[in-house]
Steps between C-alpha positions, in 0.01 A plus 500: 500500500679225701383462857731392770619634836826697527786275605843574629757476231822315570829694525752331296876577536821332440745517796864579419801414701731730700211703650399663179134608490277259329409570139145470379454211248324706249833690454707197428622384171437160359714217647774324337403156368190602309479441125520800277132442413398517856696809567340668203154405607580628862633823368190543271270455823712731715481776225117474434382429866614823653314473842675403813281196574599355160864563556467322833351203342767512224763489760361176634445373159894498448544287818226251407648459149838390665334295774602131549141391503362432148149589618613835597703568174219388288247713663713815459577402147130474417443845633794646318387352180132598514572850620744553214249370256230724630725802465595417156136487415437861615378430847606717792599254778537549872607231741278507799651532851546184698278475808382256763185431289534335162426712207568513119860559388447753229272808447475562120358792306434499122371840418233579766409137572656328792548134590695296735714186444607230744809295390583150630745212409426142547801314599404318810674430820856367525358160611271488195775587268724206624204246413515314165283684249263201463129464483299424819405135530142451394473130507784333686419145413505562112788764545309785354578856549300825470621717212762759622325767271179445688689523829652830381147621412366427846803694649427798282134510593602481874742777470232707338260439772750569769627829348143625434444535876755790529349693193138514612503859617578677158240681295713542188582216272742253643713242315682204660817421297637138563838387379599131502888475450687248312465136627886448527496805759202357687648139523852644609669287257762571235355269249176609336219268646224335291270771344150572646229456233197713573163574341524871504124525376417298801687737733329808337154345557568393862634848568195654344267302713699580810474870419120507482515469870775764551340811371751742653758353253484652155754261334771250558816502284715170491848450384607142441868470433558130456190298408402323179149588378303197403335510165153659509220241488225751414493810282289698765656819644399706803431862419647605835847325441808610300747239453858524347717186447861530412755242377710304751822658352388854619646455854490864572130515481236301684379189294147599562333826599132532582271805592175390649250762570232454751155509319326557835742763639341792696737735338618399142812636322426773249544443139846683484628299793388177374671560162822603677515194713433280189769668307736406802461145444 
């Protein structure tokens, strides 16, 4: 079972005017301004996640979905989407209480097997989003720039290494899910910026190598919403990697989804769990 010290759960309330007693967030209805799809997903989670800690997190999720900061919005959206997908795949999902110590976001049960999921979205700081989406100068005299796809791969590896630190105390399988939103949202522009071309097989190989030193992480799932996969230069395929590419016209789904299992994990996903995660791609 997971190991961590008991932490104090935050008490979340929404204060009303005219001296009326505060109403717990988990009892509130979805706020106006959400799309019908988001409301349906939120209602699905509220119905299936019956415990109080989940309802508290769902109350905060509503506020994050309508937040002015794109980073907060995308993080909440990634949690909402993945939790809904897991429920549709037959998984019992519980949102873990927020605490002073960083823990995973979701506790999941598939049959008698348990695993944990941490969800994160890579949007970047407001300062970074205002910068032009160009490559980093590699040779100033010749005007060369490092490929933006390579830069994004480095950022993904850095995020995996950062997030892995908060997941070291779990004894059950743990998956880190990373969502990279559309580039037009990250740039803060109305017009769609130049596409990011990426060698997704190189990304899968780099993540696999990194995971060999992070044995407490069982797998990493990556959703790339707005990249252009480069044509594969080799016919080799890593046995621990599942990869799905969709056309650029399917804007309601990520362009690329990857499931990268850790071949050196201390605790591996069971066959049933692995099949379920693969089908979710």
